CSV table of C-alpha atoms in Angstrom, one decimal:
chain,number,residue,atom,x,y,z
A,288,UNK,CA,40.2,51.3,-48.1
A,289,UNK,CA,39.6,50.3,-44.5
A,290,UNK,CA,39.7,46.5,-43.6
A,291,UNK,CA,36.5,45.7,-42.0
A,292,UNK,CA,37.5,44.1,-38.2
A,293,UNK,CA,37.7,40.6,-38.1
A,294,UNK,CA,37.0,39.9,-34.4
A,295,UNK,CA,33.7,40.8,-34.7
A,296,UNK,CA,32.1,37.5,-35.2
A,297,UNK,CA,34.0,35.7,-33.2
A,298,UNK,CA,33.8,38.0,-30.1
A,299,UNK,CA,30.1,36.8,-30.1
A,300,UNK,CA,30.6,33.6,-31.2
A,301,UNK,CA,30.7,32.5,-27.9
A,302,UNK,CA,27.4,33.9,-26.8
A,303,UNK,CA,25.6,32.4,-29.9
A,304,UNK,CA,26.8,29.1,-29.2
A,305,UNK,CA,25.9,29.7,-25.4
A,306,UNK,CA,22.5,31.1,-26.4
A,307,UNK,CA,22.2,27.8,-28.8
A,308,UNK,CA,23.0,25.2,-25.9
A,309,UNK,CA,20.7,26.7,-23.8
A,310,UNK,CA,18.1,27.1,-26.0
A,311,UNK,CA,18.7,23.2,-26.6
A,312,UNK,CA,18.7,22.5,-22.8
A,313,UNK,CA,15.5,24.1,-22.2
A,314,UNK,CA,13.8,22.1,-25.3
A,315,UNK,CA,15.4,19.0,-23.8
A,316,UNK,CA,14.0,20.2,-20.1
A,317,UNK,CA,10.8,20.6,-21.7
A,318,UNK,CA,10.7,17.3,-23.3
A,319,UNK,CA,11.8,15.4,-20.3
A,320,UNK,CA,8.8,17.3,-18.3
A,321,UNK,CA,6.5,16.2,-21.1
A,322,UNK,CA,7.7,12.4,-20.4
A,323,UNK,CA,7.5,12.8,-17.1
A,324,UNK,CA,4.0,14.0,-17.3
A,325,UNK,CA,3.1,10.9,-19.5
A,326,UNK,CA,4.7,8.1,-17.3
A,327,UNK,CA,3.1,9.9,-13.9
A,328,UNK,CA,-0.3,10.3,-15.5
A,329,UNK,CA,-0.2,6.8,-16.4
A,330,UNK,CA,0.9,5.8,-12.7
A,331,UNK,CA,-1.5,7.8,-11.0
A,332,UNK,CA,-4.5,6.7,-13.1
A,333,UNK,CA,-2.9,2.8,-12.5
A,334,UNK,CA,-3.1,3.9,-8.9
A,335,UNK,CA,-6.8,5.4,-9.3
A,336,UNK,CA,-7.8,2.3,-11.4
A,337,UNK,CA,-11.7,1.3,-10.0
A,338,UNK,CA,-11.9,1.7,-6.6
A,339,UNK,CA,-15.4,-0.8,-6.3
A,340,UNK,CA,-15.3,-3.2,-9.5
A,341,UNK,CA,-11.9,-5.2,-9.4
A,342,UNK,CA,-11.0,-6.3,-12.8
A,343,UNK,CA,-13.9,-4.1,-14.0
A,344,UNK,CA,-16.7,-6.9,-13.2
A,345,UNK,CA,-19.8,-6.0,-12.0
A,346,UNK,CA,-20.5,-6.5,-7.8
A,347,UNK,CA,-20.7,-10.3,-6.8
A,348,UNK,CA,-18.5,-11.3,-10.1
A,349,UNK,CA,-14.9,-11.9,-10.7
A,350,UNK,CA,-12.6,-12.5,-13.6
A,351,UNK,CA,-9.4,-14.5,-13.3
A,352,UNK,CA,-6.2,-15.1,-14.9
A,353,UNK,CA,-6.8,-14.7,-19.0
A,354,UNK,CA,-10.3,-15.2,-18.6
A,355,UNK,CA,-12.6,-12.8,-20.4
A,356,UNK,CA,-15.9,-13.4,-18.8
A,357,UNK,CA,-17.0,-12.6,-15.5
A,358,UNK,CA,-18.5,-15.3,-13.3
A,359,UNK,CA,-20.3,-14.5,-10.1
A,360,UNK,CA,-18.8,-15.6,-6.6
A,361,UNK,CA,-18.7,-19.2,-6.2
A,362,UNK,CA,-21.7,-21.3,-4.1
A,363,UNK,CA,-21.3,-23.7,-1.3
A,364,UNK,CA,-22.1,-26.0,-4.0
A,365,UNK,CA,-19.7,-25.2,-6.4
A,366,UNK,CA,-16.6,-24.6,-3.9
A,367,UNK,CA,-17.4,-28.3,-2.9
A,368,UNK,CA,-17.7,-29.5,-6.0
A,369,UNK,CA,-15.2,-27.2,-8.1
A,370,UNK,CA,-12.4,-26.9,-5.6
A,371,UNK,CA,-9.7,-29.0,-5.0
A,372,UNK,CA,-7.2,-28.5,-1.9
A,373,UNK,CA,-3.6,-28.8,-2.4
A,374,UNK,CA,-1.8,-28.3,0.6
A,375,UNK,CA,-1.5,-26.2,3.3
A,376,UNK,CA,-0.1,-23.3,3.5
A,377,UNK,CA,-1.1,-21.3,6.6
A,378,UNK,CA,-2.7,-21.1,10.2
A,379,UNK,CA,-3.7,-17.9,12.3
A,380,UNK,CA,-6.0,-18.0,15.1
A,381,UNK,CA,-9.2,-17.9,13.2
A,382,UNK,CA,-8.4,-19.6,9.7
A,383,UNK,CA,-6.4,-22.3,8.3
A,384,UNK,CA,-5.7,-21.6,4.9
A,385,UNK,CA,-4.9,-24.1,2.1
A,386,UNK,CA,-3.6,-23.5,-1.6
A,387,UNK,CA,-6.2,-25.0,-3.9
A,388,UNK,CA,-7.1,-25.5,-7.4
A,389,UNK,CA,-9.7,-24.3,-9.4
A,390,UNK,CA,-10.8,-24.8,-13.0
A,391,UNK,CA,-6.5,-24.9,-13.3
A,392,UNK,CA,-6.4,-22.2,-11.7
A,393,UNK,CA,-4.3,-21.6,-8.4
A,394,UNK,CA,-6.7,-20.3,-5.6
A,395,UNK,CA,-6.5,-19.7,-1.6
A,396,UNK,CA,-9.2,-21.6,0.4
A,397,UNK,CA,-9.5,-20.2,3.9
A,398,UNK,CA,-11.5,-22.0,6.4
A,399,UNK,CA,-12.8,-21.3,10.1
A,400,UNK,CA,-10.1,-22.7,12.7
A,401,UNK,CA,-11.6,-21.8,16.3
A,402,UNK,CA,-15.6,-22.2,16.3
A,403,UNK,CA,-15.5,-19.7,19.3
A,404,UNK,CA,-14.0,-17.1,16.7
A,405,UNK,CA,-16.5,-17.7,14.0
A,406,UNK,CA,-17.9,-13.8,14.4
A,407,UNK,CA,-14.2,-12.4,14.0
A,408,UNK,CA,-14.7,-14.8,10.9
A,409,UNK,CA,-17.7,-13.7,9.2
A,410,UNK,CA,-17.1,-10.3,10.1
A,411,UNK,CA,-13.8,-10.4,7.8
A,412,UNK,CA,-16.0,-12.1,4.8
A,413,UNK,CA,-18.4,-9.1,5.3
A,414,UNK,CA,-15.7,-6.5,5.5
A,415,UNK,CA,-14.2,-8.7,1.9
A,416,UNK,CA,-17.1,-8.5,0.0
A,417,UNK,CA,-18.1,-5.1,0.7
A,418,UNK,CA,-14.6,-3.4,0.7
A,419,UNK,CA,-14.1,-5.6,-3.0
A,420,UNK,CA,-11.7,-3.1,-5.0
A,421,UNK,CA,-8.1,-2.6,-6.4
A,422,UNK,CA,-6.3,-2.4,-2.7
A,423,UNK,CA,-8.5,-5.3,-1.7
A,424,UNK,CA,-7.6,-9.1,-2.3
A,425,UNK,CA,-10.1,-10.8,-5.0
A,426,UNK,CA,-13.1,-12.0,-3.4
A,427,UNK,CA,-13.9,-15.9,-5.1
A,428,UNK,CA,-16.4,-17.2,-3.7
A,429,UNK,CA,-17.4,-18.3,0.1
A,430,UNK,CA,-19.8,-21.0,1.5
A,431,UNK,CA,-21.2,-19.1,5.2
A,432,UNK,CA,-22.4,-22.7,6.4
A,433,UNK,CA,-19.0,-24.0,6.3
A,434,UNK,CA,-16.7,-20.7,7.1
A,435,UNK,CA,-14.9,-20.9,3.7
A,436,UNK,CA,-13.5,-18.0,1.8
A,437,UNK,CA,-12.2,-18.5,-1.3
A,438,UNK,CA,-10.0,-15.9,-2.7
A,439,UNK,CA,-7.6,-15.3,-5.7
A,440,UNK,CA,-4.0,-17.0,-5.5
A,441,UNK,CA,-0.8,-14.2,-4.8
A,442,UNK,CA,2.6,-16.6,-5.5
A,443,UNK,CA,4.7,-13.8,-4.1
A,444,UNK,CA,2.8,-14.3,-0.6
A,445,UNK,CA,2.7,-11.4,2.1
A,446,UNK,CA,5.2,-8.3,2.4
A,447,UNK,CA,6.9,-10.2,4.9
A,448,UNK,CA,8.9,-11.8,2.7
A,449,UNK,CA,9.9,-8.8,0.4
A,450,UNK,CA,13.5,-8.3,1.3
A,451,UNK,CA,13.7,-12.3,0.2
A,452,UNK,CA,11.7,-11.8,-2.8
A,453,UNK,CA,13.9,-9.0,-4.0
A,454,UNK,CA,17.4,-11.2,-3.8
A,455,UNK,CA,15.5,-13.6,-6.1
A,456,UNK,CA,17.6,-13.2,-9.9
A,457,UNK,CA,14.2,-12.5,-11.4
A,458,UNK,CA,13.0,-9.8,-9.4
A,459,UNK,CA,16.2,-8.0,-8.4
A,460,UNK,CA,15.7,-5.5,-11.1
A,461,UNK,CA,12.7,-4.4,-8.8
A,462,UNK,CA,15.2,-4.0,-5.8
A,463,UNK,CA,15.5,0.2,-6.2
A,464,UNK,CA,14.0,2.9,-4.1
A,465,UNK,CA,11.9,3.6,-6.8
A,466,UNK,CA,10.1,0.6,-7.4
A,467,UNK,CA,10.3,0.4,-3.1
A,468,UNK,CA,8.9,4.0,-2.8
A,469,UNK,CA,5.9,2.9,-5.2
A,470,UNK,CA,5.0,-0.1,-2.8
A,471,UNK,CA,5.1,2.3,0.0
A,472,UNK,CA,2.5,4.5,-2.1
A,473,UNK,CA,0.2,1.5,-2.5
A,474,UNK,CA,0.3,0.3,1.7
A,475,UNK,CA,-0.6,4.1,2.4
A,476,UNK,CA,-3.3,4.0,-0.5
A,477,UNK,CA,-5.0,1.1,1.2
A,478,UNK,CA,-5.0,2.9,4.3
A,479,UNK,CA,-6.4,5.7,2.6
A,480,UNK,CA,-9.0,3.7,1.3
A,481,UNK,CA,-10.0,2.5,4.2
A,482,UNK,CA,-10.2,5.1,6.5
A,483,UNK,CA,-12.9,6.6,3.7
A,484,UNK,CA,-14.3,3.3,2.4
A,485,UNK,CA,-17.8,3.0,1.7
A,486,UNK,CA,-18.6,1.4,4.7
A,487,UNK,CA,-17.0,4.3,6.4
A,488,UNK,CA,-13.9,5.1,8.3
A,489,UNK,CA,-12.0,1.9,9.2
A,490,UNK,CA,-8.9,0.7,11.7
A,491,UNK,CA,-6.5,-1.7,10.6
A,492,UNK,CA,-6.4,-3.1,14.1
A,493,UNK,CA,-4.8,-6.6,13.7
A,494,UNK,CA,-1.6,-4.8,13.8
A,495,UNK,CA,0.5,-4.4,16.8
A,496,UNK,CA,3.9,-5.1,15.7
A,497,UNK,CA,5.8,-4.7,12.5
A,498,UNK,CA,5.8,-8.6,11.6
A,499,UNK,CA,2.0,-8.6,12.0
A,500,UNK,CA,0.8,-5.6,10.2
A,501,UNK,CA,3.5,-6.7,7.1
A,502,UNK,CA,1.3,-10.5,7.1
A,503,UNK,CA,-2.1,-9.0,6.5
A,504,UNK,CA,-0.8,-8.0,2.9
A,505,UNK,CA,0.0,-9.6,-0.2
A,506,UNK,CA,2.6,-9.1,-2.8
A,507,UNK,CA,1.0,-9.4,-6.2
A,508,UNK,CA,3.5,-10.1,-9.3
A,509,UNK,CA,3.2,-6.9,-10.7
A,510,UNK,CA,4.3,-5.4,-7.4
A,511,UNK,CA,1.6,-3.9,-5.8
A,512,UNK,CA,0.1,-4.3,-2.0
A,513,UNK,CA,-3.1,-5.6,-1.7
A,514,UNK,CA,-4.9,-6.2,1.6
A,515,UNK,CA,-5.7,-9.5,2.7
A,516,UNK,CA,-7.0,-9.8,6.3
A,517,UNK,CA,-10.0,-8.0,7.4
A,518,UNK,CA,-10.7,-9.7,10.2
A,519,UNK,CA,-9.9,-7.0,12.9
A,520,UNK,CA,-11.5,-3.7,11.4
A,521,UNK,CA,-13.5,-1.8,13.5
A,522,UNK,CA,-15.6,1.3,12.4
A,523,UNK,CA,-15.3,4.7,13.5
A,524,UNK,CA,-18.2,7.1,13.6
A,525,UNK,CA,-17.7,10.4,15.3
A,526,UNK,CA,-21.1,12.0,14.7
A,527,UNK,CA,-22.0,9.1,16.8
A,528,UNK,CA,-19.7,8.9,19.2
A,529,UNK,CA,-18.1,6.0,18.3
A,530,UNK,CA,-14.7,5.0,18.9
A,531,UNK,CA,-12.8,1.9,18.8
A,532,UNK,CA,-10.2,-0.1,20.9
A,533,UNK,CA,-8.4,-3.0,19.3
A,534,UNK,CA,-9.3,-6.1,21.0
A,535,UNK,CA,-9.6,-6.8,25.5
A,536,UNK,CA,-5.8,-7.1,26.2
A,537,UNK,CA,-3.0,-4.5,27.1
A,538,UNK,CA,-0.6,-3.6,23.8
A,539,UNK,CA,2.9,-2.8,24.8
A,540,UNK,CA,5.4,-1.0,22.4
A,541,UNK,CA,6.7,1.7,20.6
A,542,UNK,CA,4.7,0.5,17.4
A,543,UNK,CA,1.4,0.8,18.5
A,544,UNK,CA,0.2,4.3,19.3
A,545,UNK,CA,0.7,5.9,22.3
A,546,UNK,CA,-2.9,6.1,23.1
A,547,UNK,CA,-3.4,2.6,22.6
A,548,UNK,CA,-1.1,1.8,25.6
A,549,UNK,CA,-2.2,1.8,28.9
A,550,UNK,CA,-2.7,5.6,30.5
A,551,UNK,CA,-2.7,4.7,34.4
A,552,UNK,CA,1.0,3.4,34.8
A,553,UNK,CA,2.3,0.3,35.8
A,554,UNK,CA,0.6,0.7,39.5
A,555,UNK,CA,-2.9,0.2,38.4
A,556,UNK,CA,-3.5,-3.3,36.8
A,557,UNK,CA,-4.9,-3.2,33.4
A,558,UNK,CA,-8.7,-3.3,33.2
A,559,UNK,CA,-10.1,-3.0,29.6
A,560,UNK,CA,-13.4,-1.3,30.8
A,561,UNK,CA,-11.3,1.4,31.9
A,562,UNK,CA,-8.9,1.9,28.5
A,563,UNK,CA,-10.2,4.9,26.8
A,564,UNK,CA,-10.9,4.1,23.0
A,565,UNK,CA,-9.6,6.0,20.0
A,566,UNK,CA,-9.8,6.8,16.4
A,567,UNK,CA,-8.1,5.8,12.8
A,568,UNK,CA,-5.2,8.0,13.7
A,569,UNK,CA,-3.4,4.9,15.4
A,570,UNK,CA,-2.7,3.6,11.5
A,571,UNK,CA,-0.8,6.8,10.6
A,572,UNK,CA,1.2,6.8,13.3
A,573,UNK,CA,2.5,3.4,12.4
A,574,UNK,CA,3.2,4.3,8.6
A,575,UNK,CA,6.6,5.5,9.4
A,576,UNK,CA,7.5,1.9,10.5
A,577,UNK,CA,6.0,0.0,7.4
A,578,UNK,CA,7.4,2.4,5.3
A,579,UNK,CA,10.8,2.5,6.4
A,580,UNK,CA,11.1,-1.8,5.7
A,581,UNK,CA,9.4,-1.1,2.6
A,582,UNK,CA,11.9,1.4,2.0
A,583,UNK,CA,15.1,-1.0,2.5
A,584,UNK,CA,18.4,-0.6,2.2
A,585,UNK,CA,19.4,0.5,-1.1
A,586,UNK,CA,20.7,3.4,-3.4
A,587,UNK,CA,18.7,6.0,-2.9
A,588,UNK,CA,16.3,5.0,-0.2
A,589,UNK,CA,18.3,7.1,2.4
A,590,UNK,CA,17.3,10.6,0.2
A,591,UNK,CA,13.6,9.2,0.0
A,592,UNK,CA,13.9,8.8,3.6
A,593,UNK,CA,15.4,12.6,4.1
A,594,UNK,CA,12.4,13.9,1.6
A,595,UNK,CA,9.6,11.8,3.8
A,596,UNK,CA,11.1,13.0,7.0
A,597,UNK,CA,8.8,15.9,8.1
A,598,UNK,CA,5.6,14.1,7.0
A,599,UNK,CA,6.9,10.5,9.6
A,600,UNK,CA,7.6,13.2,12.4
A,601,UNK,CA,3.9,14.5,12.0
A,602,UNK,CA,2.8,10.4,11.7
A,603,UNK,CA,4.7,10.3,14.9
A,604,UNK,CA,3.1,13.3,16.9
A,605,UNK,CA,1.9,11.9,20.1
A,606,UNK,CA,-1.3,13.9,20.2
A,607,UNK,CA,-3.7,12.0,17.6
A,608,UNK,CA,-5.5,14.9,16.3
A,609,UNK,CA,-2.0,16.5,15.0
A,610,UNK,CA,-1.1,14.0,12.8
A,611,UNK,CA,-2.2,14.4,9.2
A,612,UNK,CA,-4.7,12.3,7.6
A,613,UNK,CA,-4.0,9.4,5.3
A,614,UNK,CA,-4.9,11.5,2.7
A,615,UNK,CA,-2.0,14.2,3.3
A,616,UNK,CA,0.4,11.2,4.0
A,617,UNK,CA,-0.4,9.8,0.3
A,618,UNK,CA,-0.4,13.1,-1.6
A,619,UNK,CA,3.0,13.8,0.0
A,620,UNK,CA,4.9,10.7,-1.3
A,621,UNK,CA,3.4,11.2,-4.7
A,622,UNK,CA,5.2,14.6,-4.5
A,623,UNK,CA,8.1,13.3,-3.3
A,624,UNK,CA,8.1,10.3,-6.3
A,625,UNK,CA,7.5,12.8,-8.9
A,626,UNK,CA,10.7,15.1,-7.3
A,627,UNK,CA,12.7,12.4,-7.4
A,628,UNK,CA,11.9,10.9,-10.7
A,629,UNK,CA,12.7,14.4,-12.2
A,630,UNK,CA,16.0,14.9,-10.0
A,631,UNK,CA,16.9,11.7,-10.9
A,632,UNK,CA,16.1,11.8,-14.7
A,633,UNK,CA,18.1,15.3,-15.1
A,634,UNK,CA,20.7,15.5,-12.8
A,635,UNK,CA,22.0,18.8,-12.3
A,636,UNK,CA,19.7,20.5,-14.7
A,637,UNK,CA,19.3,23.6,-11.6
A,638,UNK,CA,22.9,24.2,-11.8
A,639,UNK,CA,23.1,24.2,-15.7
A,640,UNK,CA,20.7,26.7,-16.0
């Protein structure tokens, strides 16, 4: 009788197994792409939340803290009456502003501080209530006879103070390139929004150095970037010929674009009627700059940095019309994001399989 081998299972016995782990791997790749999926659809659509009706209230209404019901903007009437003023928290050139109280409610009162700068005033209420949406602080209420803005309460104040806000015990779980890379995603999302708002394309033009540009926005608890100053934003309409120049005075510095400095050299004295204007492009190239603070100093940052590196050399192309849009800057760090997330969630996966 012959004896019937014996090696024959176990010579593939090894390949079964090796067929069996893989098989595994792929259903656990699968299952990971699957999360992945879930937790980016549910950013993106918290990033693509209502453009127009901020806390989904109808135009001219807002809703704050738990508050169900909408109430429209407050009056002259009812600021004076309704509002108290705590103390004060803030001066600028065209507005003192003062944290306030309403209905126990913590609020930001903002009132005219040079009468000869009342249009730079009332040209930032305009630009507030029309530009009223998710990147845009809440509009409360404003009185036009008195130059006062009312607007809803941020504890975590502007993006200056991030770095500070991060070494805080309760929010130092935030501190990760991740959670940075996301606020970076929201400042270009504002820019996007306002270069195609519904008032048209707009320049963030109060915003000639780092510190500057990093005050007109807020920090809200939940860690996203809202705008708050909309003083300084000119339109630009190229059908009609229209460009703009930020204010009458010469900029200096790397930070501001290179066709916002003076062209003629330091022989001929600055004359504003003679500085050629220019377009929205001067926000992208400063997104590098903002980005890279927003960015920080932390585990990880440095790869996002690498990954981001050919889009900030295109922000930083000195010819304006060969840098990319806001648009193209935005869709690249949510590609980048969603790389990471999935590099960082399955490490090593590539070389597995």
């Amino acid at each position: 009788m012959e004896r019937k081998p014996r090696f024959v299972r176990r010579e593939f016995l090894p390949r079964e197994v090796s067929s069996i782990s893989l098989a595994l791997l792929l259903v656990a790749v699968l299952l990971l792409n699957a999360l992945l999926y879930l937790y980016l659809s549910k950013f993106y659509s918290s990033l693509g939340r209502t453009e127009t009706n901020p806390g989904l209230c109808p135009f001219g209404h807002f809703k704050l803290g738990a508050v169900k019901n909408c109430s429209p903007w407050l009056s002259c009437e009812a600021i004076n009456r309704e509002v108290r003023k705590l103390k004060r928290v803030g001066e600028g050139a065209v507005k003192k502003v003062f944290l306030s109280e309403w209905k126990e409610n913590k609020v930001v009162l903002s009132q005219l501080t040079n009468s000869q700068l009342k249009e730079d005033f009332l040209h930032g209420l305009k630009m507030l209530k029309a530009l009223q949406s998710k990147h845009v602080v809440r509009l409360l209420g404003y009185c036009e006879q008195q130059f006062t803005i009312l607007t809803e309460y941020h504890p975590l104040g502007s993006l200056r103070g991030l770095n500070e806000t991060l070494h805080i015990p309760k929010y130092k779980g935030m501190n990760t390139w991740h959670h940075r890379l996301m606020l970076a995603i929201d400042y270009v999302s504002v820019i996007r929004y306002l270069h195609s708002s519904p008032l048209g394309t707009l320049v963030m033009c109060d915003s000639n150095d780092l510190d500057k540009v990093l005050s007109q926005y807020l920090l809200t608890s939940d860690f996203h970037v809202l705008v708050n100053d909309l003083d300084a934003l000119p339109l630009v309409n190229r059908s009609a010929g229209r460009l703009v120049k930020c204010g009458h005075r010469e900029l200096q510095g790397e930070f501001v674009a290179p066709e916002q400095r003076w062209p003629y050299g330091e022989d001929k004295p600055f004359e504003d009627d003679l500085m050629p204007p220019y377009d929205e492009k001067t926000d992208i190239w400063k997104i590098p700059d903002v980005s890279n603070f927003l960015l920080g100093h932390v585990e990880g940052s440095d790869i996002v940095r690498l990954h981001l590196f050919d889009i900030h050399a295109a922000c930083k192309k000195k010819d304006p019309a060969e840098r990319p849009s806001a648009q193209e800057v935005l869709d690249t760090y949510r590609k980048v994001l969603t790389l990471l997330i999935r590099e960082a969630a399955m490490p090593g996966t590539r070389e597995m399989l």
